[in-house]
Amino acid sequence: MKLHILYYLFLTGILLSACEKADKYNPSPRDNFEALWRILDENYCFFEFKNIDWDEVHDRYSVQIDDKMSQYDLFDVLGKMLAELKDGHTNLFSSFDVARYWAWYEDYPANFDSDIQKNYLGTDYKIAGGLKYKCLSDNQVGYVYYGNFSSGVGESNLDNMFLHFKDCKGIIFDVRNNGGGAMSNSDRITQRFLEEKILTGYVMYKKGNGHNDFSTPYPLYLSPSDRLRWQKPVIVLTNRHCYSATNNFVSTMRLLPHVMIMGDRTGGGSGFPFTTELPIGWSVRFSACPILDADKKHTEFGIDPDQEVAMTKEDMQKGKDTIIEAAISRLLSGSELSEPDINKISPEILAD
C-alpha cells in the first residue's frame, strides 16, 4: 500500500534531521535524561492534544537525576517520565527491560475471555493465515477472530474465508484484544468491504521543533479490492485492547454503511511511531506523526462503538460472551445496520 511509503517518507524527511542517533557511547545519567527529554520535546506529536506541560515534566524529573545513580535507577526514572505521555506507542528499550504504558487498557474491563470464546470457536474452526473462522447459528452467521495484525493474511486466505460464509446472513469480525501490528494487513482486509474508493483519514508530520509545528493534513484514501468483496452486514467487535493498527481498522470500517461497531471503546493509538537512540545505547520509540480520522479528528484516545455492549457476569458464568450473543441476535433479526444490501456479495471472480 502506497500509504506506508508515504508515512516512511514523512518520517525520514523530518525525523532523521531532528532525532540524533547517538554516535558515541555516553553513560552519563544527566546527558541521557536531557537527550531523551529533548528528543520528545522536538518530535512527539501529541503535546498540544493531550495538554501536556513538558517543561514542567522536565523540572519534576530533573531533580531525580544523579550522576552517581545506577543504570537501572536511571531507566526507572526515564520510564516514569515517558509514562507522563500516556501513550502505548512510547517505550524505552534496554538490554534488561522495556518501559511501557499499558493503562490504556489495564484500567478498563476486559470484555473478552479466551476460554469463553472457545465455546463459539470450538476446536473445528478453520485457519487462514492469522484468521480463525467458523459458521455459527446453523450456518446463518459467520464468525471471524483476528487477534494480531502482525499475523499474515493473504488474498487467498480472504477469498476462501468469504466463500465459506457465502450463505451466511452476515459476518461477525472480532478484533478484541488485538493490540495492532501491520497496517498493510488492516488495509488488505478493509478493502474487501469497500464498494468504492473512500477517504479514510489524514496524516500530518512535524515540520519544526515546536509542539504544534505540523504540516497541513494530507488525505489518505483506500480503494476496493479487485477480488472477492463482501457487502452483506458486518459487525466488528471491539474492546479497550484494540490498539494502533486495530484502531485504524475500526476507524475505517465504521465509515461503511453495512458495518456496525459493537462492544467497548477501542484503546486508541493513532500516532505513527518512530524509533531513535540515546547516548547510552537504549532505544526510544514514540508517536511522531498524528493520523486523523476522516473528520480530521484525533482517535488517540480511542473510538466509541456504534452499540456499546459489555460482558456480564451472569453470561460469563453460563459460558456465554454477551458481546458475541448481541452481535448474533442483531444479524439474525434482519434489521439493517445502516443501508446495506443484505443479499449482495461482489461478483468478482477469484484469481488463483
mmCIF file of C-alpha atoms in Angstrom:
data_model
loop_
_atom_site.group_PDB
_atom_site.id
_atom_site.type_symbol
_atom_site.label_atom_id
_atom_site.label_comp_id
_atom_site.label_asym_id
_atom_site.label_seq_id
_atom_site.Cartn_x
_atom_site.Cartn_y
_atom_site.Cartn_z
ATOM 1 C CA MET A 1 0.000 0.000 0.000
ATOM 2 C CA LYS A 2 1.381 3.394 -1.013
ATOM 3 C CA LEU A 3 0.233 4.905 2.289
ATOM 4 C CA HIS A 4 3.029 3.133 4.115
ATOM 5 C CA ILE A 5 5.598 4.521 1.705
ATOM 6 C CA LEU A 6 4.080 7.934 2.361
ATOM 7 C CA TYR A 7 4.407 7.524 6.121
ATOM 8 C CA TYR A 8 8.013 6.442 5.706
ATOM 9 C CA LEU A 9 8.865 9.436 3.533
ATOM 10 C CA PHE A 10 7.266 11.797 6.038
ATOM 11 C CA LEU A 11 9.267 10.290 8.860
ATOM 12 C CA THR A 12 12.605 10.093 7.098
ATOM 13 C CA GLY A 13 12.242 13.598 5.703
ATOM 14 C CA ILE A 14 11.545 15.178 9.068
ATOM 15 C CA LEU A 15 12.804 12.947 11.842
ATOM 16 C CA LEU A 16 16.191 11.944 10.518
ATOM 17 C CA SER A 17 17.166 15.584 10.706
ATOM 18 C CA ALA A 18 15.540 16.086 14.091
ATOM 19 C CA CYS A 19 16.490 12.952 16.028
ATOM 20 C CA GLU A 20 20.173 12.497 16.507
ATOM 21 C CA LYS A 21 21.342 8.942 16.702
ATOM 22 C CA ALA A 22 23.985 8.550 19.343
ATOM 23 C CA ASP A 23 27.323 8.234 17.528
ATOM 24 C CA LYS A 24 29.359 7.978 20.709
ATOM 25 C CA TYR A 25 28.559 5.952 23.806
ATOM 26 C CA ASN A 26 27.855 8.140 26.833
ATOM 27 C CA PRO A 27 26.526 6.594 30.077
ATOM 28 C CA SER A 28 26.039 9.916 31.892
ATOM 29 C CA PRO A 29 22.600 9.930 33.565
ATOM 30 C CA ARG A 30 22.260 13.694 33.159
ATOM 31 C CA ASP A 31 23.211 13.680 29.484
ATOM 32 C CA ASN A 32 20.826 10.822 28.716
ATOM 33 C CA PHE A 33 17.993 12.441 30.628
ATOM 34 C CA GLU A 34 18.428 15.688 28.713
ATOM 35 C CA ALA A 35 18.768 13.835 25.399
ATOM 36 C CA LEU A 36 15.546 11.900 25.958
ATOM 37 C CA TRP A 37 13.619 14.960 27.071
ATOM 38 C CA ARG A 38 14.843 16.958 24.043
ATOM 39 C CA ILE A 39 14.036 14.194 21.521
ATOM 40 C CA LEU A 40 10.463 14.081 22.766
ATOM 41 C CA ASP A 41 10.211 17.854 23.098
ATOM 42 C CA GLU A 42 11.115 18.374 19.444
ATOM 43 C CA ASN A 43 9.362 15.383 17.882
ATOM 44 C CA TYR A 44 6.490 13.938 19.947
ATOM 45 C CA CYS A 45 3.194 14.714 18.236
ATOM 46 C CA PHE A 46 0.512 14.874 20.947
ATOM 47 C CA PHE A 47 1.679 17.510 23.438
ATOM 48 C CA GLU A 48 -0.990 20.028 22.431
ATOM 49 C CA PHE A 49 -3.761 17.464 22.020
ATOM 50 C CA LYS A 50 -3.088 15.921 25.438
ATOM 51 C CA ASN A 51 -2.397 19.284 27.094
ATOM 52 C CA ILE A 52 0.948 18.111 28.498
ATOM 53 C CA ASP A 53 3.296 20.677 30.043
ATOM 54 C CA TRP A 54 6.566 19.032 29.014
ATOM 55 C CA ASP A 55 8.676 21.792 30.633
ATOM 56 C CA GLU A 56 7.015 21.082 33.964
ATOM 57 C CA VAL A 57 7.676 17.356 33.474
ATOM 58 C CA HIS A 58 11.341 18.149 32.830
ATOM 59 C CA ASP A 59 11.682 20.101 36.067
ATOM 60 C CA ARG A 60 9.898 17.466 38.115
ATOM 61 C CA TYR A 61 12.068 14.589 36.913
ATOM 62 C CA SER A 62 15.338 16.512 36.582
ATOM 63 C CA VAL A 63 15.760 16.671 40.360
ATOM 64 C CA GLN A 64 15.652 12.852 40.451
ATOM 65 C CA ILE A 65 18.740 12.537 38.243
ATOM 66 C CA ASP A 66 22.075 11.930 39.976
ATOM 67 C CA ASP A 67 25.259 11.172 38.040
ATOM 68 C CA LYS A 68 26.084 8.503 40.623
ATOM 69 C CA MET A 69 22.810 6.617 40.090
ATOM 70 C CA SER A 70 22.888 3.142 38.560
ATOM 71 C CA GLN A 71 21.703 2.481 35.014
ATOM 72 C CA TYR A 72 18.759 0.563 36.487
ATOM 73 C CA ASP A 73 17.637 3.538 38.568
ATOM 74 C CA LEU A 74 18.114 5.837 35.581
ATOM 75 C CA PHE A 75 15.995 3.542 33.440
ATOM 76 C CA ASP A 76 13.187 3.592 36.009
ATOM 77 C CA VAL A 77 13.157 7.406 36.157
ATOM 78 C CA LEU A 78 13.198 7.781 32.379
ATOM 79 C CA GLY A 79 10.444 5.194 32.032
ATOM 80 C CA LYS A 80 8.257 7.055 34.516
ATOM 81 C CA MET A 81 8.857 10.318 32.673
ATOM 82 C CA LEU A 82 7.734 8.714 29.400
ATOM 83 C CA ALA A 83 4.613 7.388 31.126
ATOM 84 C CA GLU A 84 3.536 11.016 31.597
ATOM 85 C CA LEU A 85 2.668 10.942 27.874
ATOM 86 C CA LYS A 86 0.036 8.236 28.456
ATOM 87 C CA ASP A 87 0.949 6.695 25.130
ATOM 88 C CA GLY A 88 1.071 2.972 24.371
ATOM 89 C CA HIS A 89 3.328 3.691 21.392
ATOM 90 C CA THR A 90 6.009 5.197 23.636
ATOM 91 C CA ASN A 91 8.653 2.836 25.023
ATOM 92 C CA LEU A 92 12.219 2.779 26.264
ATOM 93 C CA PHE A 93 14.205 -0.345 25.372
ATOM 94 C CA SER A 94 17.321 -1.573 27.165
ATOM 95 C CA SER A 95 19.014 -4.959 27.343
ATOM 96 C CA PHE A 96 17.372 -5.599 30.715
ATOM 97 C CA ASP A 97 13.868 -4.102 30.467
ATOM 98 C CA VAL A 98 11.245 -2.328 28.375
ATOM 99 C CA ALA A 99 9.453 0.681 29.821
ATOM 100 C CA ARG A 100 5.812 0.708 28.702
ATOM 101 C CA TYR A 101 2.478 2.360 29.361
ATOM 102 C CA TRP A 102 -0.407 -0.113 29.476
ATOM 103 C CA ALA A 103 -3.020 1.796 31.479
ATOM 104 C CA TRP A 104 -4.888 2.484 28.225
ATOM 105 C CA TYR A 105 -6.397 -0.993 28.635
ATOM 106 C CA GLU A 106 -5.408 -2.204 32.115
ATOM 107 C CA ASP A 107 -7.693 0.307 33.842
ATOM 108 C CA TYR A 108 -10.794 -0.904 31.961
ATOM 109 C CA PRO A 109 -12.982 -4.024 31.857
ATOM 110 C CA ALA A 110 -11.528 -6.766 29.658
ATOM 111 C CA ASN A 111 -14.752 -7.535 27.770
ATOM 112 C CA PHE A 112 -13.064 -10.617 26.359
ATOM 113 C CA ASP A 113 -12.411 -14.112 27.695
ATOM 114 C CA SER A 114 -10.464 -16.561 25.556
ATOM 115 C CA ASP A 115 -11.864 -19.544 27.472
ATOM 116 C CA ILE A 116 -15.434 -18.451 26.812
ATOM 117 C CA GLN A 117 -14.559 -17.751 23.173
ATOM 118 C CA LYS A 118 -13.717 -21.459 22.823
ATOM 119 C CA ASN A 119 -17.406 -22.184 23.350
ATOM 120 C CA TYR A 120 -18.014 -20.496 19.993
ATOM 121 C CA LEU A 121 -14.925 -21.463 18.024
ATOM 122 C CA GLY A 122 -14.622 -24.968 19.433
ATOM 123 C CA THR A 123 -11.696 -26.935 18.006
ATOM 124 C CA ASP A 124 -13.008 -27.453 14.490
ATOM 125 C CA TYR A 125 -12.655 -23.858 13.312
ATOM 126 C CA LYS A 126 -10.812 -23.086 10.108
ATOM 127 C CA ILE A 127 -7.490 -21.240 9.961
ATOM 128 C CA ALA A 128 -6.448 -18.993 7.080
ATOM 129 C CA GLY A 129 -3.259 -17.106 7.850
ATOM 130 C CA GLY A 130 -3.931 -15.179 11.049
ATOM 131 C CA LEU A 131 -7.706 -15.648 10.754
ATOM 132 C CA LYS A 132 -9.755 -18.148 12.743
ATOM 133 C CA TYR A 133 -13.267 -18.565 11.384
ATOM 134 C CA LYS A 134 -16.399 -20.661 11.672
ATOM 135 C CA CYS A 135 -20.119 -20.602 10.852
ATOM 136 C CA LEU A 136 -22.432 -20.163 13.854
ATOM 137 C CA SER A 137 -26.206 -20.335 14.437
ATOM 138 C CA ASP A 138 -26.991 -23.090 11.931
ATOM 139 C CA ASN A 139 -24.637 -21.561 9.362
ATOM 140 C CA GLN A 140 -26.501 -18.246 9.346
ATOM 141 C CA VAL A 141 -23.714 -16.142 10.871
ATOM 142 C CA GLY A 142 -20.015 -16.128 10.052
ATOM 143 C CA TYR A 143 -17.612 -15.576 12.933
ATOM 144 C CA VAL A 144 -14.017 -14.433 12.403
ATOM 145 C CA TYR A 145 -11.391 -13.821 15.054
ATOM 146 C CA TYR A 146 -8.260 -11.891 14.191
ATOM 147 C CA GLY A 147 -6.033 -11.476 17.230
ATOM 148 C CA ASN A 148 -2.969 -9.730 15.810
ATOM 149 C CA PHE A 149 -2.499 -7.516 12.764
ATOM 150 C CA SER A 150 1.087 -8.769 12.615
ATOM 151 C CA SER A 151 -0.261 -12.212 11.691
ATOM 152 C CA GLY A 152 -0.179 -12.589 7.928
ATOM 153 C CA VAL A 153 -3.386 -12.513 5.895
ATOM 154 C CA GLY A 154 -3.042 -13.213 2.185
ATOM 155 C CA GLU A 155 -5.508 -12.553 -0.605
ATOM 156 C CA SER A 156 -6.279 -16.270 -0.991
ATOM 157 C CA ASN A 157 -6.909 -16.518 2.760
ATOM 158 C CA LEU A 158 -9.584 -13.848 2.455
ATOM 159 C CA ASP A 159 -11.074 -15.322 -0.725
ATOM 160 C CA ASN A 160 -11.588 -18.698 0.896
ATOM 161 C CA MET A 161 -12.967 -17.242 4.107
ATOM 162 C CA PHE A 162 -15.615 -15.203 2.284
ATOM 163 C CA LEU A 163 -16.559 -18.169 0.122
ATOM 164 C CA HIS A 164 -17.045 -20.240 3.259
ATOM 165 C CA PHE A 165 -19.513 -17.608 4.504
ATOM 166 C CA LYS A 166 -21.354 -17.135 1.181
ATOM 167 C CA ASP A 167 -24.673 -18.444 2.555
ATOM 168 C CA CYS A 168 -24.491 -16.515 5.833
ATOM 169 C CA LYS A 169 -26.677 -13.505 6.566
ATOM 170 C CA GLY A 170 -23.722 -11.569 7.883
ATOM 171 C CA ILE A 171 -20.283 -11.703 9.480
ATOM 172 C CA ILE A 172 -19.014 -11.002 12.966
ATOM 173 C CA PHE A 173 -15.422 -9.747 12.693
ATOM 174 C CA ASP A 174 -13.917 -9.937 16.182
ATOM 175 C CA VAL A 175 -10.749 -7.881 16.794
ATOM 176 C CA ARG A 176 -10.962 -7.721 20.575
ATOM 177 C CA ASN A 177 -7.579 -7.980 22.322
ATOM 178 C CA ASN A 178 -5.846 -7.186 19.035
ATOM 179 C CA GLY A 179 -3.074 -4.792 20.038
ATOM 180 C CA GLY A 180 -2.171 -3.868 16.465
ATOM 181 C CA GLY A 181 0.578 -4.741 14.023
ATOM 182 C CA ALA A 182 0.984 -4.156 10.300
ATOM 183 C CA MET A 183 -1.277 -1.526 8.746
ATOM 184 C CA SER A 184 -0.857 -3.328 5.420
ATOM 185 C CA ASN A 185 -2.949 -6.195 6.829
ATOM 186 C CA SER A 186 -5.541 -3.719 8.092
ATOM 187 C CA ASP A 187 -5.804 -2.158 4.631
ATOM 188 C CA ARG A 188 -5.910 -5.519 2.844
ATOM 189 C CA ILE A 189 -8.838 -6.705 4.938
ATOM 190 C CA THR A 190 -10.723 -3.400 4.829
ATOM 191 C CA GLN A 191 -10.502 -3.291 1.031
ATOM 192 C CA ARG A 192 -12.680 -6.420 0.905
ATOM 193 C CA PHE A 193 -15.598 -4.463 2.397
ATOM 194 C CA LEU A 194 -15.410 -1.421 0.108
ATOM 195 C CA GLU A 195 -17.610 -0.656 -2.891
ATOM 196 C CA GLU A 196 -15.750 2.468 -3.936
ATOM 197 C CA LYS A 197 -12.642 4.464 -3.149
ATOM 198 C CA ILE A 198 -13.050 6.320 0.138
ATOM 199 C CA LEU A 199 -11.260 8.946 2.192
ATOM 200 C CA THR A 200 -10.091 7.146 5.350
ATOM 201 C CA GLY A 201 -8.312 9.958 7.163
ATOM 202 C CA TYR A 202 -5.346 12.310 7.178
ATOM 203 C CA VAL A 203 -1.727 12.271 8.260
ATOM 204 C CA MET A 204 0.429 15.177 9.455
ATOM 205 C CA TYR A 205 4.148 15.430 10.102
ATOM 206 C CA LYS A 206 6.308 17.722 12.206
ATOM 207 C CA LYS A 207 7.918 20.480 10.156
ATOM 208 C CA GLY A 208 9.603 22.266 13.063
ATOM 209 C CA ASN A 209 10.647 21.791 16.678
ATOM 210 C CA GLY A 210 7.601 23.487 18.192
ATOM 211 C CA HIS A 211 4.951 21.332 19.793
ATOM 212 C CA ASN A 212 2.374 22.457 17.239
ATOM 213 C CA ASP A 213 4.585 22.768 14.147
ATOM 214 C CA PHE A 214 2.725 20.409 11.825
ATOM 215 C CA SER A 215 2.175 20.189 8.113
ATOM 216 C CA THR A 216 -1.302 20.623 6.679
ATOM 217 C CA PRO A 217 -3.287 17.351 6.897
ATOM 218 C CA TYR A 218 -2.560 15.091 3.929
ATOM 219 C CA PRO A 219 -5.576 12.999 2.807
ATOM 220 C CA LEU A 220 -5.385 9.196 2.836
ATOM 221 C CA TYR A 221 -7.528 7.081 0.530
ATOM 222 C CA LEU A 222 -8.311 3.396 0.219
ATOM 223 C CA SER A 223 -9.638 1.650 -2.895
ATOM 224 C CA PRO A 224 -11.733 -1.529 -3.135
ATOM 225 C CA SER A 225 -10.035 -4.849 -3.726
ATOM 226 C CA ASP A 226 -10.343 -6.247 -7.245
ATOM 227 C CA ARG A 227 -11.038 -9.673 -5.749
ATOM 228 C CA LEU A 228 -13.999 -11.096 -3.869
ATOM 229 C CA ARG A 229 -15.685 -8.440 -1.724
ATOM 230 C CA TRP A 230 -18.344 -8.655 0.988
ATOM 231 C CA GLN A 231 -21.304 -6.269 1.124
ATOM 232 C CA LYS A 232 -23.640 -8.125 3.461
ATOM 233 C CA PRO A 233 -23.888 -6.883 7.072
ATOM 234 C CA VAL A 234 -20.735 -6.898 9.196
ATOM 235 C CA ILE A 235 -20.434 -6.346 12.935
ATOM 236 C CA VAL A 236 -16.948 -5.549 14.234
ATOM 237 C CA LEU A 237 -16.395 -6.439 17.900
ATOM 238 C CA THR A 238 -14.094 -4.172 19.921
ATOM 239 C CA ASN A 239 -12.732 -3.677 23.416
ATOM 240 C CA ARG A 240 -10.145 -1.452 25.092
ATOM 241 C CA HIS A 241 -7.309 -3.727 23.996
ATOM 242 C CA CYS A 242 -7.865 -2.728 20.340
ATOM 243 C CA TYR A 243 -4.883 -0.513 19.618
ATOM 244 C CA SER A 244 -2.748 1.019 16.873
ATOM 245 C CA ALA A 245 -3.421 -0.750 13.537
ATOM 246 C CA THR A 246 -6.603 -2.196 15.057
ATOM 247 C CA ASN A 247 -7.770 1.295 15.974
ATOM 248 C CA ASN A 248 -7.050 2.310 12.377
ATOM 249 C CA PHE A 249 -9.057 -0.671 11.087
ATOM 250 C CA VAL A 250 -12.057 0.288 13.247
ATOM 251 C CA SER A 251 -11.752 3.949 12.221
ATOM 252 C CA THR A 252 -12.141 2.979 8.559
ATOM 253 C CA MET A 253 -14.688 0.184 8.933
ATOM 254 C CA ARG A 254 -17.084 2.446 10.845
ATOM 255 C CA LEU A 255 -17.386 4.623 7.719
ATOM 256 C CA LEU A 256 -19.114 1.847 5.782
ATOM 257 C CA PRO A 257 -22.939 1.718 5.713
ATOM 258 C CA HIS A 258 -23.190 -2.059 6.115
ATOM 259 C CA VAL A 259 -20.825 -2.167 9.112
ATOM 260 C CA MET A 260 -21.611 -1.724 12.805
ATOM 261 C CA ILE A 261 -19.015 -1.415 15.595
ATOM 262 C CA MET A 262 -20.136 -3.207 18.749
ATOM 263 C CA GLY A 263 -18.591 -3.706 22.175
ATOM 264 C CA ASP A 264 -16.399 -1.272 24.090
ATOM 265 C CA ARG A 265 -14.381 1.813 23.151
ATOM 266 C CA THR A 266 -11.058 0.998 21.494
ATOM 267 C CA GLY A 267 -7.765 1.755 23.200
ATOM 268 C CA GLY A 268 -6.629 4.275 20.574
ATOM 269 C CA GLY A 269 -3.030 4.660 19.466
ATOM 270 C CA SER A 270 -3.287 6.878 16.377
ATOM 271 C CA GLY A 271 0.278 8.189 16.365
ATOM 272 C CA PHE A 272 2.639 6.692 13.805
ATOM 273 C CA PRO A 273 5.685 5.543 15.842
ATOM 274 C CA PHE A 274 9.347 6.286 15.223
ATOM 275 C CA THR A 275 12.452 4.881 16.951
ATOM 276 C CA THR A 276 15.795 6.526 17.728
ATOM 277 C CA GLU A 277 18.657 6.015 20.178
ATOM 278 C CA LEU A 278 20.044 7.570 23.349
ATOM 279 C CA PRO A 279 23.775 8.070 24.029
ATOM 280 C CA ILE A 280 23.724 5.158 26.479
ATOM 281 C CA GLY A 281 22.596 2.854 23.672
ATOM 282 C CA TRP A 282 18.977 2.455 24.722
ATOM 283 C CA SER A 283 16.287 2.828 22.062
ATOM 284 C CA VAL A 284 13.248 5.049 22.461
ATOM 285 C CA ARG A 285 10.049 4.732 20.454
ATOM 286 C CA PHE A 286 7.397 7.439 20.402
ATOM 287 C CA SER A 287 4.412 8.739 18.424
ATOM 288 C CA ALA A 288 5.798 11.024 15.742
ATOM 289 C CA CYS A 289 3.036 11.607 13.173
ATOM 290 C CA PRO A 290 -0.640 12.009 14.104
ATOM 291 C CA ILE A 291 -3.133 10.153 11.939
ATOM 292 C CA LEU A 292 -6.574 11.795 11.956
ATOM 293 C CA ASP A 293 -9.879 10.193 11.029
ATOM 294 C CA ALA A 294 -11.999 11.178 8.027
ATOM 295 C CA ASP A 295 -13.436 14.108 10.011
ATOM 296 C CA LYS A 296 -9.912 15.340 10.870
ATOM 297 C CA LYS A 297 -10.335 14.293 14.476
ATOM 298 C CA HIS A 298 -7.805 12.539 16.699
ATOM 299 C CA THR A 299 -8.541 8.939 17.704
ATOM 300 C CA GLU A 300 -5.507 8.684 20.009
ATOM 301 C CA PHE A 301 -7.792 8.052 22.991
ATOM 302 C CA GLY A 302 -9.992 5.523 21.193
ATOM 303 C CA ILE A 303 -13.188 5.157 19.175
ATOM 304 C CA ASP A 304 -16.646 4.650 20.642
ATOM 305 C CA PRO A 305 -18.708 1.740 19.287
ATOM 306 C CA ASP A 306 -21.987 2.275 17.455
ATOM 307 C CA GLN A 307 -23.582 0.000 20.034
ATOM 308 C CA GLU A 308 -21.984 -0.328 23.438
ATOM 309 C CA VAL A 309 -22.202 -3.838 24.883
ATOM 310 C CA ALA A 310 -20.317 -5.190 27.901
ATOM 311 C CA MET A 311 -19.848 -8.776 29.014
ATOM 312 C CA THR A 312 -21.987 -9.515 32.065
ATOM 313 C CA LYS A 313 -21.065 -11.725 34.997
ATOM 314 C CA GLU A 314 -24.280 -13.646 34.559
ATOM 315 C CA ASP A 315 -23.474 -14.555 30.965
ATOM 316 C CA MET A 316 -19.859 -15.347 31.760
ATOM 317 C CA GLN A 317 -20.938 -17.749 34.486
ATOM 318 C CA LYS A 318 -23.016 -19.524 31.851
ATOM 319 C CA GLY A 319 -20.069 -19.643 29.457
ATOM 320 C CA LYS A 320 -21.594 -17.017 27.181
ATOM 321 C CA ASP A 321 -19.967 -13.999 25.572
ATOM 322 C CA THR A 322 -22.502 -11.167 25.891
ATOM 323 C CA ILE A 323 -20.956 -9.225 23.004
ATOM 324 C CA ILE A 324 -20.937 -12.165 20.578
ATOM 325 C CA GLU A 325 -24.513 -13.023 21.579
ATOM 326 C CA ALA A 326 -25.647 -9.446 20.940
ATOM 327 C CA ALA A 327 -23.989 -9.462 17.515
ATOM 328 C CA ILE A 328 -25.598 -12.771 16.558
ATOM 329 C CA SER A 329 -29.024 -11.508 17.641
ATOM 330 C CA ARG A 330 -28.607 -8.307 15.647
ATOM 331 C CA LEU A 331 -27.615 -10.156 12.462
ATOM 332 C CA LEU A 332 -30.410 -12.707 12.796
ATOM 333 C CA SER A 333 -33.019 -10.025 13.485
ATOM 334 C CA GLY A 334 -32.911 -8.843 9.896
ATOM 335 C CA SER A 335 -32.776 -5.209 10.995
ATOM 336 C CA GLU A 336 -30.471 -3.059 8.920
ATOM 337 C CA LEU A 337 -27.208 -1.839 10.384
ATOM 338 C CA SER A 338 -27.498 1.222 8.158
ATOM 339 C CA GLU A 339 -28.425 0.918 4.496
ATOM 340 C CA PRO A 340 -26.836 -2.339 3.360
ATOM 341 C CA ASP A 341 -27.825 -4.616 0.522
ATOM 342 C CA ILE A 342 -28.098 -7.713 2.683
ATOM 343 C CA ASN A 343 -28.040 -10.131 -0.258
ATOM 344 C CA LYS A 344 -25.022 -8.753 -2.050
ATOM 345 C CA ILE A 345 -21.605 -10.270 -2.432
ATOM 346 C CA SER A 346 -19.487 -8.813 -5.205
ATOM 347 C CA PRO A 347 -19.274 -10.902 -8.389
ATOM 348 C CA GLU A 348 -15.503 -10.662 -8.896
ATOM 349 C CA ILE A 349 -14.020 -13.990 -9.980
ATOM 350 C CA LEU A 350 -11.349 -15.460 -7.751
ATOM 351 C CA ALA A 351 -7.795 -15.374 -9.022
ATOM 352 C CA ASP A 352 -5.522 -18.307 -8.368
#
